[in-house]
Coordinates of C-alpha atoms in Angstrom, one line a residue:
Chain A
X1 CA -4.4 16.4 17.3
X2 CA -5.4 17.5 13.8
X3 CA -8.0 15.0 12.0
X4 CA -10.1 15.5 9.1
X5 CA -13.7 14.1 8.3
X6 CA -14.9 13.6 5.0
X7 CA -18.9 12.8 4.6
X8 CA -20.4 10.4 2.0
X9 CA -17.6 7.5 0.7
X10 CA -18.6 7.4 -2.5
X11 CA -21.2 10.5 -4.7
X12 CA -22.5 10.1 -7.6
X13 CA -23.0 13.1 -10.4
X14 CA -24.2 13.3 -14.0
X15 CA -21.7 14.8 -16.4
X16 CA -22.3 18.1 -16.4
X17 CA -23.5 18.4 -12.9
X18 CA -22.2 20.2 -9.8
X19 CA -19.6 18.6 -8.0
X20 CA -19.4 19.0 -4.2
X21 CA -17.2 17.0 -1.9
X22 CA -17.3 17.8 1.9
X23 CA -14.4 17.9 4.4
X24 CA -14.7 19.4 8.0
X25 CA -11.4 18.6 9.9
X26 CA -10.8 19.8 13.6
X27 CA -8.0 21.2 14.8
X28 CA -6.8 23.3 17.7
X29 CA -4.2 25.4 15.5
X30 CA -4.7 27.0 12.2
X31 CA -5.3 24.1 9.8
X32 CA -3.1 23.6 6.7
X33 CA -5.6 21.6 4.4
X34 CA -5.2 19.3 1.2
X35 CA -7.4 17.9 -1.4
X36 CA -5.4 14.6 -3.2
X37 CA -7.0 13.1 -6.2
X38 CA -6.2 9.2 -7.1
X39 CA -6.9 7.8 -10.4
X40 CA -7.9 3.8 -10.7
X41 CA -4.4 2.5 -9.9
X42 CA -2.4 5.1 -9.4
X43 CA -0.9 7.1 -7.2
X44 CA -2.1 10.4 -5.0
X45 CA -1.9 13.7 -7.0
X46 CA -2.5 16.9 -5.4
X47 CA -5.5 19.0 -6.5
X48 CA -5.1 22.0 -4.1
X49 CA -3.8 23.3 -0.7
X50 CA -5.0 25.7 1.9
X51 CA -1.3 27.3 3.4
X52 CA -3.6 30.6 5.7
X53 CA -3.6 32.9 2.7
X54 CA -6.7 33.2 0.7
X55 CA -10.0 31.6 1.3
X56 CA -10.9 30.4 -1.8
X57 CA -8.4 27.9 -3.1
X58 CA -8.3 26.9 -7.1
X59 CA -6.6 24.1 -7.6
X60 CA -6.1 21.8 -10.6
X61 CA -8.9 20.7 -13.7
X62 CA -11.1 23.0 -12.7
X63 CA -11.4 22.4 -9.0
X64 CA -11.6 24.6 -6.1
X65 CA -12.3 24.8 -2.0
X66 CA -13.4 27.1 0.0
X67 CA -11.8 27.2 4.0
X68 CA -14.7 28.6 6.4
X69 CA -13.4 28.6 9.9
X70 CA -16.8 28.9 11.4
X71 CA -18.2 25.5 9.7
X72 CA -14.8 24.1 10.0
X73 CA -15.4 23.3 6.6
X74 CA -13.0 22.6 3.2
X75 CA -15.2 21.2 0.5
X76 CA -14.8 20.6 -3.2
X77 CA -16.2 22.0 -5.6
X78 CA -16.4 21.9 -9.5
X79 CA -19.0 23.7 -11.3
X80 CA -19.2 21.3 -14.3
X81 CA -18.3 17.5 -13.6
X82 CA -16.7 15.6 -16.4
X83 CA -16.3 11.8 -17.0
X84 CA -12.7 12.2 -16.4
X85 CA -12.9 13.5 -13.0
X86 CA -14.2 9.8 -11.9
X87 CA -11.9 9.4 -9.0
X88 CA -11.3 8.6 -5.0
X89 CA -10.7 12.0 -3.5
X90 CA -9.3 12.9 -0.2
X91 CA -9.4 15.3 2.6
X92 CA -5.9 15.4 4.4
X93 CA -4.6 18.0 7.3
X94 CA -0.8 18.7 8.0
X95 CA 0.2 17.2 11.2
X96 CA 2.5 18.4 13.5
X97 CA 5.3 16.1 12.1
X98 CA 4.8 17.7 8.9
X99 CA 2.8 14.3 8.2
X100 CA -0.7 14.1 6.6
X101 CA -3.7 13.1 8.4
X102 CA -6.4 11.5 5.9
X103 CA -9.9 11.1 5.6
X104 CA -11.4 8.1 4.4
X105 CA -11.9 9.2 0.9
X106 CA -15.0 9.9 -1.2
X107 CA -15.2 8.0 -5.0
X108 CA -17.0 10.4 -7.3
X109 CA -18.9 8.9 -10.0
X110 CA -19.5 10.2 -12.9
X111 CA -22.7 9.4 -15.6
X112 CA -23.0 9.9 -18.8
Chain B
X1 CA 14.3 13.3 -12.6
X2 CA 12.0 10.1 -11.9
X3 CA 10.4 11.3 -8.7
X4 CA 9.4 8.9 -5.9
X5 CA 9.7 5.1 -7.2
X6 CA 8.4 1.7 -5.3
X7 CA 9.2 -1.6 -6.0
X8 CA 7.5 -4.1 -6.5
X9 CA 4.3 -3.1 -7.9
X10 CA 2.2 -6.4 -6.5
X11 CA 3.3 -9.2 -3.8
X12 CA 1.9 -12.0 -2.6
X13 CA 3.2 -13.6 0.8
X14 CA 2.4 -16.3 2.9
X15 CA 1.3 -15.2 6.6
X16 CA 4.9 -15.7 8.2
X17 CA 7.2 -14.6 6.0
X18 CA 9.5 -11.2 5.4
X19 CA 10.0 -8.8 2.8
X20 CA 11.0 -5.3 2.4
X21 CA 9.3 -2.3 0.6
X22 CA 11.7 -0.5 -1.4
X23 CA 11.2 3.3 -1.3
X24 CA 13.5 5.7 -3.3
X25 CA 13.1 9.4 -4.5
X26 CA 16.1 11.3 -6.6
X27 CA 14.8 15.1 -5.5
X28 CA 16.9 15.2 -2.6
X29 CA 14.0 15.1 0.0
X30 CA 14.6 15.3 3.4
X31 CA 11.8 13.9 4.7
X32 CA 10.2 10.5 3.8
X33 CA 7.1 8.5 4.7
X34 CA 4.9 5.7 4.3
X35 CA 1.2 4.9 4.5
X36 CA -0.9 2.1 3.7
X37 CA -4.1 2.7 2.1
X38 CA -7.4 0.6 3.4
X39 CA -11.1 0.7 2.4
X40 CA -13.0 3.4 3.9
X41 CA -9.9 4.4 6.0
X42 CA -8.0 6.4 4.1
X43 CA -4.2 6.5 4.2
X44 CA -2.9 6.0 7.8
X45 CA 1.1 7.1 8.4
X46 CA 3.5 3.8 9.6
X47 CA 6.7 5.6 9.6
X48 CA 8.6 8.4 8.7
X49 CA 11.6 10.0 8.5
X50 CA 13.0 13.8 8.8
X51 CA 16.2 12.7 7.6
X52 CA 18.9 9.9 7.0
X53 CA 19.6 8.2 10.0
X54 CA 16.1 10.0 11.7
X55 CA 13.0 7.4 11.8
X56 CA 9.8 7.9 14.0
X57 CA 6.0 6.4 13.8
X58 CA 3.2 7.2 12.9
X59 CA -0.5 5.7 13.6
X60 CA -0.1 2.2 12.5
X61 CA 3.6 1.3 13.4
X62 CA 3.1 -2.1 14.4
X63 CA 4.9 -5.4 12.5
X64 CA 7.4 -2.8 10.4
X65 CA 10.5 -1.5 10.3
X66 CA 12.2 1.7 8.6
X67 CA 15.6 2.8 9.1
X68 CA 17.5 5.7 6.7
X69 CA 20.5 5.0 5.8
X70 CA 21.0 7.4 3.1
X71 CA 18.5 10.8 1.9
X72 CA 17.2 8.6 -1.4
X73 CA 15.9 5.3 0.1
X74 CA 13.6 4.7 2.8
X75 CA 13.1 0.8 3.0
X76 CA 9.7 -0.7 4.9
X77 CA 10.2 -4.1 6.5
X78 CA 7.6 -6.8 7.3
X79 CA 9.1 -9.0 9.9
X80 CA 6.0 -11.5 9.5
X81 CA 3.5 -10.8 7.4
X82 CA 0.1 -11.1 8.6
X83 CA -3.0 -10.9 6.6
X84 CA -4.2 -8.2 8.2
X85 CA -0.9 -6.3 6.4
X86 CA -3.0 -7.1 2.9
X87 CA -2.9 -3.5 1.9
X88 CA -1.8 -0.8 -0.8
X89 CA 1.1 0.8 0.1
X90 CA 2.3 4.4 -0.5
X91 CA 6.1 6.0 -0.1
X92 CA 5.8 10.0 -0.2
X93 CA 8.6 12.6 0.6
X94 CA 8.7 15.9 0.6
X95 CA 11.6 18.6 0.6
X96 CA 11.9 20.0 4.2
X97 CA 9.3 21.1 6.8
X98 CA 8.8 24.2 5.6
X99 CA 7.3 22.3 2.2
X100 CA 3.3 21.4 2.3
X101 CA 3.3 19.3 -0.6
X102 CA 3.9 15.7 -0.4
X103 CA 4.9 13.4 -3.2
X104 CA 3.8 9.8 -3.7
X105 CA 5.1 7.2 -5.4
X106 CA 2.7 4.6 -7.2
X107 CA 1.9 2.7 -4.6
X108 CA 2.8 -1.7 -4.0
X109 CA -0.7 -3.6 -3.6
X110 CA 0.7 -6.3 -1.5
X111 CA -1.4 -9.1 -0.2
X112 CA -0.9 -11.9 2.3
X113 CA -2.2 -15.0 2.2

């Protein structure tokens, strides 16, 4: 079964600063990989999606993630954070069912 | 085209009693599912469904019900609530399996008492 693995539940950055949100999943098939954003009382939006094409994947507001098979590794990245980008973030694979499998989420903080 | 709705937005229930989760999306979706979000867990799959009259579970089945009567509505029933059900709950669907992205609806915080 496909599971994903996200490390730190909650990072905190100063505006400006590098973001970098980690995922490793495990899987025993090719991995199709997400990155959902959720804004304080809303709903999940998706930032990005790894589908076996490219490596690097550029997603939404600036985002992107990089799929390396030998780290089984699909973190997040933003070169410049912004106050706006305060957030929960997760890490999801496609299941066999065509379902998602979640992480628990990281909340990225941003200070002024 | 208003996407994937949920009503209601917030519910409070007593530890015993019923009440459904309504679920409806206008993009003719095939496939429809719901998850509950929890602290430091994520969102974990209850049910879902490849199409009307086509249910199956997911992680946390336990204490709900679906059925699929038509493609637009997918209904979640608590038979008796329990507060361990206190939870935020997500409806997403998505067109067909050949389709990645999934879309949610804004979620019902419901909490039981």
């Amino acid at each position: 079964a496909q599971s994903v693995t996200q490390l730190g539940s909650h990072v905190s950055v100063s505006e400006g600063a590098l973001v970098l949100l980690r995922c490793n999943y495990s899987s025993s098939v090719p991995p199709y990989l997400f990155w959902y954003v959720q804004y304080p009382n809303q709903g999940l939006q998706l930032l990005l999606k790894y589908t076996s094409a490219a490596t690097l994947v550029k997603g939404i507001n600036g985002f992107e993630a990089e799929f390396k098979k030998s780290e089984t590794s699909f973190h997040l990245t933003k070169p410049s954070a912004h106050m706006r980008d305060a957030a929960e973030y997760f890490c999801a694979v496609k299941n066999a069912g065509n379902m998602l499998t979640f992480g628990g989420g990281t909340r990225l903080m941003v200070k002024p | 085209n208003a996407g994937v709705t949920q009503t209601p937005k917030f519910q409070v229930l007593k530890t015993g009693q019923s009440m459904t989760l309504q679920c409806a999306q206008d993009m003719n979706h095939e496939y429809m599912s719901w998850y509950r979000q929890d602290p430091g867990m994520g969102l974990r799959l209850i049910h879902y469904s490849v199409g009307a009259g086509i249910t199956d579970q997911g992680e946390v089945p336990n204490g709900y019900n679906v059925s699929r009567s038509t493609t637009e509505d997918f209904p979640l029933r608590l038979l008796s609530a329990a507060p361990s059900q206190t939870s935020v709950y997500f409806c997403a669907s998505t067109p067909d399996r050949a389709t990645d992205t999934q879309y949610f609806g804004p979620g019902t915080r419901l909490t039981v008492l």
